[in-house]
Amino acid sequence: MPSCFSVYVALVLDSRASFSAKPKSERIRDGSNLEYDFYRDSCPEAETIVGSVVTRIYYDHKDISPALLRLFFHDCFIEGCDASVLLDDSYGKKNRSIEKQALPNQTLRGFDYIDLIKKELEQTCVGTVSCADILALAARDGVVLAGGPFYPVLTGRKDSFQSFYEEANNQIPRPDDNINQTLRLFALRGFDERETVSLLGAHNIGKIGCDFIKQRLYNFHGTGRPDPSIPSDFLHQMRINCPDKMNSSDDKVSAAFFSRRLSQSDLGMSYLQALSSSVSSGSKFDTHYYESLLRGRGLLYADQQLMADDKTARLVSAYASDDGSTFRMDFARVMLKMSNLDVLTGTLGEVRLNCSLPVRRTV
């Protein structure tokens, strides 16, 4: 739509306007040290290659969209969008714990997709396109393929030399967080209530794994009982999808927010399943997440907690009440904002040749 596109362009131009005024070797929260089409001279086919690989994978693996979106969120939420979540070691030292080992990240998927994109880019433009930019572009393309809104992605990010294990363990929001904790963690990264509610709408694609909701069903807050706020019919439905006899050895992993089992063969539920069959839903990327919350049918406790605060509850109601255009516009804006969060440029980062290994091997 022309009106949407003009807003996107305006956002990009606003970001570019202050580009020259920012130092070129520091983390900048608002992404004003990035550019639109950064690789136009050094690798003009970069964004086309990323998009074509993501599209090719999508036709065989629809779960690429939520997998990349979640991977991108976990990267940006910890020390910014710097591809630190992709590393297999930190500063080349394998004795250092890495983000992949943190409990919230142990079910992340999509690393192989990023490696495939990087491999194809290296065949065309050696050592040019950063892994941080690949992840940002691929997540956007996955959103669009899933029926979500297009938004521009500024580029020019550098990759981190190190991984942030402790931060990843402690700062990723939890599925059992209350509304105050959720809003606090997002606010620390510059997101207000509206942006937080919009970002959580990403849960409308993919599947929430049983490992991350079953404590609500059988042992809520250690009571040995289900969450009393779950409607009885919905509790029955959830228990059918996630029976108590499941292997409980992975209970600790349920501390991860956005942690989901994305394969269709895995046990779990989507927010489309959470709605009554009488509720229609158009595009995969629509407002059914918010409709579910209005009906008390949130899969994650932290999601349903959006109805526990007057301001966030009003936002949920507003997103659920129209044709989805408000949510889509807000989601596009906040994804652009998140993709610019605390990025590295200049000498503070590098362009990795392999996304799992830093080029700089010593501190």
PDB file of C-alpha atoms in Angstrom, residues 32-252:
ATOM      1  CA  SER A  32      21.777   5.770  12.946  1.00  0.00           C
ATOM      2  CA  ASN A  33      25.240   4.458  12.095  1.00  0.00           C
ATOM      3  CA  LEU A  34      23.674   2.136   9.503  1.00  0.00           C
ATOM      4  CA  GLU A  35      22.692   2.807   5.899  1.00  0.00           C
ATOM      5  CA  TYR A  36      20.006   1.712   3.514  1.00  0.00           C
ATOM      6  CA  ASP A  37      21.512  -0.585   0.845  1.00  0.00           C
ATOM      7  CA  PHE A  38      24.946  -0.488   2.474  1.00  0.00           C
ATOM      8  CA  TYR A  39      26.299  -3.117   0.059  1.00  0.00           C
ATOM      9  CA  ARG A  40      25.192  -1.336  -3.112  1.00  0.00           C
ATOM     10  CA  ASP A  41      28.810  -1.011  -4.281  1.00  0.00           C
ATOM     11  CA  SER A  42      30.666  -3.791  -2.456  1.00  0.00           C
ATOM     12  CA  CYS A  43      28.083  -6.560  -2.999  1.00  0.00           C
ATOM     13  CA  PRO A  44      25.052  -5.270  -4.912  1.00  0.00           C
ATOM     14  CA  GLU A  45      23.429  -8.718  -5.053  1.00  0.00           C
ATOM     15  CA  ALA A  46      23.617  -9.275  -1.288  1.00  0.00           C
ATOM     16  CA  GLU A  47      19.983  -8.689  -0.372  1.00  0.00           C
ATOM     17  CA  THR A  48      18.745 -10.557  -3.436  1.00  0.00           C
ATOM     18  CA  ILE A  49      20.848 -13.587  -2.499  1.00  0.00           C
ATOM     19  CA  VAL A  50      19.555 -13.564   1.081  1.00  0.00           C
ATOM     20  CA  GLY A  51      15.966 -13.315  -0.098  1.00  0.00           C
ATOM     21  CA  SER A  52      16.292 -16.052  -2.696  1.00  0.00           C
ATOM     22  CA  VAL A  53      17.841 -18.535  -0.260  1.00  0.00           C
ATOM     23  CA  VAL A  54      15.209 -17.843   2.413  1.00  0.00           C
ATOM     24  CA  THR A  55      12.445 -18.254  -0.180  1.00  0.00           C
ATOM     25  CA  ARG A  56      13.916 -21.514  -1.456  1.00  0.00           C
ATOM     26  CA  ILE A  57      14.098 -22.939   2.058  1.00  0.00           C
ATOM     27  CA  TYR A  58      10.614 -21.694   2.954  1.00  0.00           C
ATOM     28  CA  TYR A  59       8.873 -23.798   0.330  1.00  0.00           C
ATOM     29  CA  ASP A  60      10.216 -26.966   1.959  1.00  0.00           C
ATOM     30  CA  HIS A  61      10.402 -25.774   5.557  1.00  0.00           C
ATOM     31  CA  LYS A  62       7.660 -23.330   6.560  1.00  0.00           C
ATOM     32  CA  ASP A  63       9.124 -23.259  10.059  1.00  0.00           C
ATOM     33  CA  ILE A  64      11.998 -21.118   8.794  1.00  0.00           C
ATOM     34  CA  SER A  65       9.951 -17.964   9.449  1.00  0.00           C
ATOM     35  CA  PRO A  66       9.381 -18.370  13.204  1.00  0.00           C
ATOM     36  CA  ALA A  67      12.816 -19.968  13.610  1.00  0.00           C
ATOM     37  CA  LEU A  68      14.650 -16.998  12.094  1.00  0.00           C
ATOM     38  CA  LEU A  69      12.424 -14.482  13.868  1.00  0.00           C
ATOM     39  CA  ARG A  70      13.122 -16.059  17.238  1.00  0.00           C
ATOM     40  CA  LEU A  71      16.849 -16.376  16.500  1.00  0.00           C
ATOM     41  CA  PHE A  72      16.947 -12.706  15.539  1.00  0.00           C
ATOM     42  CA  PHE A  73      15.102 -11.648  18.697  1.00  0.00           C
ATOM     43  CA  HIS A  74      17.458 -13.603  20.933  1.00  0.00           C
ATOM     44  CA  ASP A  75      20.444 -12.042  19.191  1.00  0.00           C
ATOM     45  CA  CYS A  76      19.234  -8.442  19.379  1.00  0.00           C
ATOM     46  CA  PHE A  77      17.893  -8.674  22.938  1.00  0.00           C
ATOM     47  CA  ILE A  78      21.358  -9.495  24.308  1.00  0.00           C
ATOM     48  CA  GLU A  79      23.925  -6.753  23.667  1.00  0.00           C
ATOM     49  CA  GLY A  80      22.328  -5.753  20.385  1.00  0.00           C
ATOM     50  CA  CYS A  81      22.051  -7.127  16.841  1.00  0.00           C
ATOM     51  CA  ASP A  82      25.633  -8.332  16.459  1.00  0.00           C
ATOM     52  CA  ALA A  83      25.325 -12.053  15.554  1.00  0.00           C
ATOM     53  CA  SER A  84      26.837 -12.997  18.924  1.00  0.00           C
ATOM     54  CA  VAL A  85      24.183 -15.709  19.301  1.00  0.00           C
ATOM     55  CA  LEU A  86      25.672 -17.542  16.296  1.00  0.00           C
ATOM     56  CA  LEU A  87      29.132 -18.027  17.788  1.00  0.00           C
ATOM     57  CA  ASP A  88      30.527 -21.424  18.768  1.00  0.00           C
ATOM     58  CA  ASP A  89      33.290 -19.802  20.797  1.00  0.00           C
ATOM     59  CA  SER A  90      34.090 -16.373  22.194  1.00  0.00           C
ATOM     60  CA  TYR A  91      37.262 -14.565  21.087  1.00  0.00           C
ATOM     61  CA  GLY A  92      38.381 -17.927  19.733  1.00  0.00           C
ATOM     62  CA  LYS A  93      38.477 -19.456  23.219  1.00  0.00           C
ATOM     63  CA  LYS A  94      36.395 -22.609  23.440  1.00  0.00           C
ATOM     64  CA  ASN A  95      36.648 -22.700  27.236  1.00  0.00           C
ATOM     65  CA  ARG A  96      34.369 -19.672  27.449  1.00  0.00           C
ATOM     66  CA  SER A  97      30.643 -20.318  27.721  1.00  0.00           C
ATOM     67  CA  ILE A  98      28.615 -19.015  24.780  1.00  0.00           C
ATOM     68  CA  GLU A  99      25.076 -17.791  24.223  1.00  0.00           C
ATOM     69  CA  LYS A 100      24.057 -21.027  22.509  1.00  0.00           C
ATOM     70  CA  GLN A 101      24.640 -22.829  25.810  1.00  0.00           C
ATOM     71  CA  ALA A 102      22.397 -20.504  27.827  1.00  0.00           C
ATOM     72  CA  LEU A 103      19.110 -22.118  28.868  1.00  0.00           C
ATOM     73  CA  PRO A 104      16.888 -19.713  26.905  1.00  0.00           C
ATOM     74  CA  ASN A 105      18.840 -20.503  23.720  1.00  0.00           C
ATOM     75  CA  GLN A 106      19.084 -24.280  23.869  1.00  0.00           C
ATOM     76  CA  THR A 107      16.071 -24.753  21.606  1.00  0.00           C
ATOM     77  CA  LEU A 108      17.000 -22.080  19.070  1.00  0.00           C
ATOM     78  CA  ARG A 109      16.861 -23.202  15.460  1.00  0.00           C
ATOM     79  CA  GLY A 110      17.864 -21.740  12.136  1.00  0.00           C
ATOM     80  CA  PHE A 111      21.654 -21.726  12.508  1.00  0.00           C
ATOM     81  CA  ASP A 112      21.977 -24.002   9.493  1.00  0.00           C
ATOM     82  CA  TYR A 113      19.836 -21.648   7.425  1.00  0.00           C
ATOM     83  CA  ILE A 114      22.127 -18.726   8.231  1.00  0.00           C
ATOM     84  CA  ASP A 115      25.177 -20.849   7.381  1.00  0.00           C
ATOM     85  CA  LEU A 116      23.671 -21.711   4.004  1.00  0.00           C
ATOM     86  CA  ILE A 117      22.987 -18.060   3.199  1.00  0.00           C
ATOM     87  CA  LYS A 118      26.507 -17.106   4.274  1.00  0.00           C
ATOM     88  CA  LYS A 119      28.014 -19.827   2.083  1.00  0.00           C
ATOM     89  CA  GLU A 120      26.232 -18.519  -1.000  1.00  0.00           C
ATOM     90  CA  LEU A 121      27.191 -14.937  -0.236  1.00  0.00           C
ATOM     91  CA  GLU A 122      30.851 -15.874   0.211  1.00  0.00           C
ATOM     92  CA  GLN A 123      30.833 -17.389  -3.264  1.00  0.00           C
ATOM     93  CA  THR A 124      29.862 -14.009  -4.689  1.00  0.00           C
ATOM     94  CA  CYS A 125      31.357 -11.455  -2.275  1.00  0.00           C
ATOM     95  CA  VAL A 126      34.170 -12.830  -0.127  1.00  0.00           C
ATOM     96  CA  GLY A 127      34.388 -11.412   3.400  1.00  0.00           C
ATOM     97  CA  THR A 128      31.942  -8.593   2.686  1.00  0.00           C
ATOM     98  CA  VAL A 129      28.495  -9.223   4.183  1.00  0.00           C
ATOM     99  CA  SER A 130      28.316  -9.559   7.961  1.00  0.00           C
ATOM    100  CA  CYS A 131      26.432 -12.348   9.689  1.00  0.00           C
ATOM    101  CA  ALA A 132      24.554  -9.720  11.706  1.00  0.00           C
ATOM    102  CA  ASP A 133      23.203  -8.219   8.483  1.00  0.00           C
ATOM    103  CA  ILE A 134      22.377 -11.671   7.113  1.00  0.00           C
ATOM    104  CA  LEU A 135      20.314 -12.497  10.198  1.00  0.00           C
ATOM    105  CA  ALA A 136      18.481  -9.157  10.117  1.00  0.00           C
ATOM    106  CA  LEU A 137      17.645  -9.471   6.414  1.00  0.00           C
ATOM    107  CA  ALA A 138      16.695 -13.146   6.632  1.00  0.00           C
ATOM    108  CA  ALA A 139      14.356 -12.554   9.590  1.00  0.00           C
ATOM    109  CA  ARG A 140      12.589  -9.801   7.646  1.00  0.00           C
ATOM    110  CA  ASP A 141      12.246 -11.980   4.548  1.00  0.00           C
ATOM    111  CA  GLY A 142      10.863 -14.807   6.689  1.00  0.00           C
ATOM    112  CA  VAL A 143       8.234 -12.478   8.168  1.00  0.00           C
ATOM    113  CA  VAL A 144       7.126 -11.428   4.683  1.00  0.00           C
ATOM    114  CA  LEU A 145       6.909 -15.033   3.472  1.00  0.00           C
ATOM    115  CA  ALA A 146       4.726 -15.884   6.476  1.00  0.00           C
ATOM    116  CA  GLY A 147       2.294 -13.153   5.426  1.00  0.00           C
ATOM    117  CA  GLY A 148       3.714 -10.406   7.602  1.00  0.00           C
ATOM    118  CA  PRO A 149       4.478  -6.816   6.627  1.00  0.00           C
ATOM    119  CA  PHE A 150       7.533  -5.712   4.692  1.00  0.00           C
ATOM    120  CA  TYR A 151       9.841  -3.298   6.502  1.00  0.00           C
ATOM    121  CA  PRO A 152      13.176  -1.848   5.374  1.00  0.00           C
ATOM    122  CA  VAL A 153      16.350  -3.202   6.940  1.00  0.00           C
ATOM    123  CA  LEU A 154      19.291  -0.858   7.246  1.00  0.00           C
ATOM    124  CA  THR A 155      22.661  -2.540   6.818  1.00  0.00           C
ATOM    125  CA  GLY A 156      26.301  -2.072   7.691  1.00  0.00           C
ATOM    126  CA  ARG A 157      26.367  -4.013  10.971  1.00  0.00           C
ATOM    127  CA  LYS A 158      29.577  -5.663  12.096  1.00  0.00           C
ATOM    128  CA  ASP A 159      29.780  -8.995  13.887  1.00  0.00           C
ATOM    129  CA  SER A 160      30.712  -9.289  17.542  1.00  0.00           C
ATOM    130  CA  PHE A 161      34.034 -10.834  18.549  1.00  0.00           C
ATOM    131  CA  GLN A 162      32.491 -12.382  21.637  1.00  0.00           C
ATOM    132  CA  SER A 163      29.433 -14.177  22.953  1.00  0.00           C
ATOM    133  CA  PHE A 164      27.488 -13.180  26.084  1.00  0.00           C
ATOM    134  CA  TYR A 165      26.529 -16.292  28.022  1.00  0.00           C
ATOM    135  CA  GLU A 166      25.642 -14.752  31.403  1.00  0.00           C
ATOM    136  CA  GLU A 167      23.569 -11.985  29.833  1.00  0.00           C
ATOM    137  CA  ALA A 168      21.661 -14.498  27.716  1.00  0.00           C
ATOM    138  CA  ASN A 169      20.970 -16.657  30.761  1.00  0.00           C
ATOM    139  CA  ASN A 170      19.674 -13.777  32.851  1.00  0.00           C
ATOM    140  CA  GLN A 171      18.109 -11.208  30.538  1.00  0.00           C
ATOM    141  CA  ILE A 172      15.892 -13.122  28.103  1.00  0.00           C
ATOM    142  CA  PRO A 173      12.281 -12.717  29.296  1.00  0.00           C
ATOM    143  CA  ARG A 174      10.703 -15.858  30.735  1.00  0.00           C
ATOM    144  CA  PRO A 175       7.411 -17.478  29.708  1.00  0.00           C
ATOM    145  CA  ASP A 176       6.276 -17.313  33.337  1.00  0.00           C
ATOM    146  CA  ASP A 177       7.125 -13.633  33.879  1.00  0.00           C
ATOM    147  CA  ASN A 178       4.422 -11.315  35.118  1.00  0.00           C
ATOM    148  CA  ILE A 179       3.547  -8.175  33.207  1.00  0.00           C
ATOM    149  CA  ASN A 180       5.795  -5.916  35.291  1.00  0.00           C
ATOM    150  CA  GLN A 181       8.881  -8.016  34.631  1.00  0.00           C
ATOM    151  CA  THR A 182       8.134  -8.303  30.927  1.00  0.00           C
ATOM    152  CA  LEU A 183       7.654  -4.551  30.537  1.00  0.00           C
ATOM    153  CA  ARG A 184      10.795  -3.856  32.583  1.00  0.00           C
ATOM    154  CA  LEU A 185      13.021  -6.043  30.399  1.00  0.00           C
ATOM    155  CA  PHE A 186      11.704  -4.517  27.193  1.00  0.00           C
ATOM    156  CA  ALA A 187      11.941  -0.981  28.615  1.00  0.00           C
ATOM    157  CA  LEU A 188      15.623  -1.537  29.386  1.00  0.00           C
ATOM    158  CA  ARG A 189      16.089  -1.894  25.645  1.00  0.00           C
ATOM    159  CA  GLY A 190      14.089   1.182  24.787  1.00  0.00           C
ATOM    160  CA  PHE A 191      10.698  -0.368  24.008  1.00  0.00           C
ATOM    161  CA  ASP A 192       7.533   1.182  25.415  1.00  0.00           C
ATOM    162  CA  GLU A 193       4.304  -0.666  26.199  1.00  0.00           C
ATOM    163  CA  ARG A 194       2.880  -0.375  22.693  1.00  0.00           C
ATOM    164  CA  GLU A 195       6.088  -1.612  21.096  1.00  0.00           C
ATOM    165  CA  THR A 196       6.289  -4.502  23.558  1.00  0.00           C
ATOM    166  CA  VAL A 197       2.725  -5.628  22.870  1.00  0.00           C
ATOM    167  CA  SER A 198       3.389  -5.344  19.136  1.00  0.00           C
ATOM    168  CA  LEU A 199       6.619  -7.363  19.302  1.00  0.00           C
ATOM    169  CA  LEU A 200       4.942 -10.135  21.266  1.00  0.00           C
ATOM    170  CA  GLY A 201       2.529 -10.452  18.356  1.00  0.00           C
ATOM    171  CA  ALA A 202       5.316 -12.411  16.662  1.00  0.00           C
ATOM    172  CA  HIS A 203       3.877 -15.356  18.586  1.00  0.00           C
ATOM    173  CA  ASN A 204       1.108 -15.574  16.019  1.00  0.00           C
ATOM    174  CA  ILE A 205       3.354 -17.701  13.795  1.00  0.00           C
ATOM    175  CA  GLY A 206       5.016 -20.956  14.760  1.00  0.00           C
ATOM    176  CA  LYS A 207       4.238 -23.349  17.555  1.00  0.00           C
ATOM    177  CA  ILE A 208       4.729 -23.013  21.299  1.00  0.00           C
ATOM    178  CA  GLY A 209       6.306 -26.244  22.534  1.00  0.00           C
ATOM    179  CA  CYS A 210       4.758 -28.192  25.385  1.00  0.00           C
ATOM    180  CA  ASP A 211       7.939 -27.846  27.418  1.00  0.00           C
ATOM    181  CA  PHE A 212       7.165 -24.153  27.766  1.00  0.00           C
ATOM    182  CA  ILE A 213       3.501 -24.313  28.760  1.00  0.00           C
ATOM    183  CA  LYS A 214       3.061 -27.597  30.638  1.00  0.00           C
ATOM    184  CA  GLN A 215       3.966 -26.116  34.023  1.00  0.00           C
ATOM    185  CA  ARG A 216       0.918 -23.857  33.625  1.00  0.00           C
ATOM    186  CA  LEU A 217      -1.134 -26.985  33.051  1.00  0.00           C
ATOM    187  CA  TYR A 218       0.066 -29.264  35.844  1.00  0.00           C
ATOM    188  CA  ASN A 219       2.267 -27.424  38.359  1.00  0.00           C
ATOM    189  CA  PHE A 220       1.658 -23.690  38.211  1.00  0.00           C
ATOM    190  CA  HIS A 221       4.165 -21.887  40.430  1.00  0.00           C
ATOM    191  CA  GLY A 222       4.888 -25.157  42.240  1.00  0.00           C
ATOM    192  CA  THR A 223       1.309 -25.644  43.445  1.00  0.00           C
ATOM    193  CA  GLY A 224       0.775 -29.016  41.779  1.00  0.00           C
ATOM    194  CA  ARG A 225      -2.309 -27.506  40.166  1.00  0.00           C
ATOM    195  CA  PRO A 226      -3.014 -25.740  36.857  1.00  0.00           C
ATOM    196  CA  ASP A 227      -3.038 -21.981  36.459  1.00  0.00           C
ATOM    197  CA  PRO A 228      -6.492 -21.048  37.827  1.00  0.00           C
ATOM    198  CA  SER A 229      -6.872 -18.307  35.237  1.00  0.00           C
ATOM    199  CA  ILE A 230      -7.065 -20.803  32.340  1.00  0.00           C
ATOM    200  CA  PRO A 231     -10.676 -21.403  31.211  1.00  0.00           C
ATOM    201  CA  SER A 232     -11.665 -25.011  31.880  1.00  0.00           C
ATOM    202  CA  ASP A 233     -12.419 -25.862  28.245  1.00  0.00           C
ATOM    203  CA  PHE A 234      -9.106 -24.397  27.133  1.00  0.00           C
ATOM    204  CA  LEU A 235      -7.240 -26.246  29.882  1.00  0.00           C
ATOM    205  CA  HIS A 236      -8.760 -29.485  28.592  1.00  0.00           C
ATOM    206  CA  GLN A 237      -7.709 -28.635  25.036  1.00  0.00           C
ATOM    207  CA  MET A 238      -4.160 -27.758  26.092  1.00  0.00           C
ATOM    208  CA  ARG A 239      -3.811 -30.943  28.133  1.00  0.00           C
ATOM    209  CA  ILE A 240      -4.853 -33.032  25.139  1.00  0.00           C
ATOM    210  CA  ASN A 241      -2.087 -31.411  23.117  1.00  0.00           C
ATOM    211  CA  CYS A 242       0.419 -31.558  25.982  1.00  0.00           C
ATOM    212  CA  PRO A 243      -0.223 -34.629  28.169  1.00  0.00           C
ATOM    213  CA  ASP A 244       1.364 -34.856  31.595  1.00  0.00           C
ATOM    214  CA  LYS A 245       3.159 -38.104  30.757  1.00  0.00           C
ATOM    215  CA  MET A 246       5.580 -36.217  28.524  1.00  0.00           C
ATOM    216  CA  ASN A 247       9.249 -36.513  29.402  1.00  0.00           C
ATOM    217  CA  SER A 248       9.859 -33.884  32.078  1.00  0.00           C
ATOM    218  CA  SER A 249      13.651 -33.947  31.967  1.00  0.00           C
ATOM    219  CA  ASP A 250      13.766 -30.618  30.174  1.00  0.00           C
ATOM    220  CA  ASP A 251      11.747 -28.616  32.696  1.00  0.00           C
ATOM    221  CA  LYS A 252      14.532 -26.113  33.316  1.00  0.00           C
TER     222      LYS A 252
END
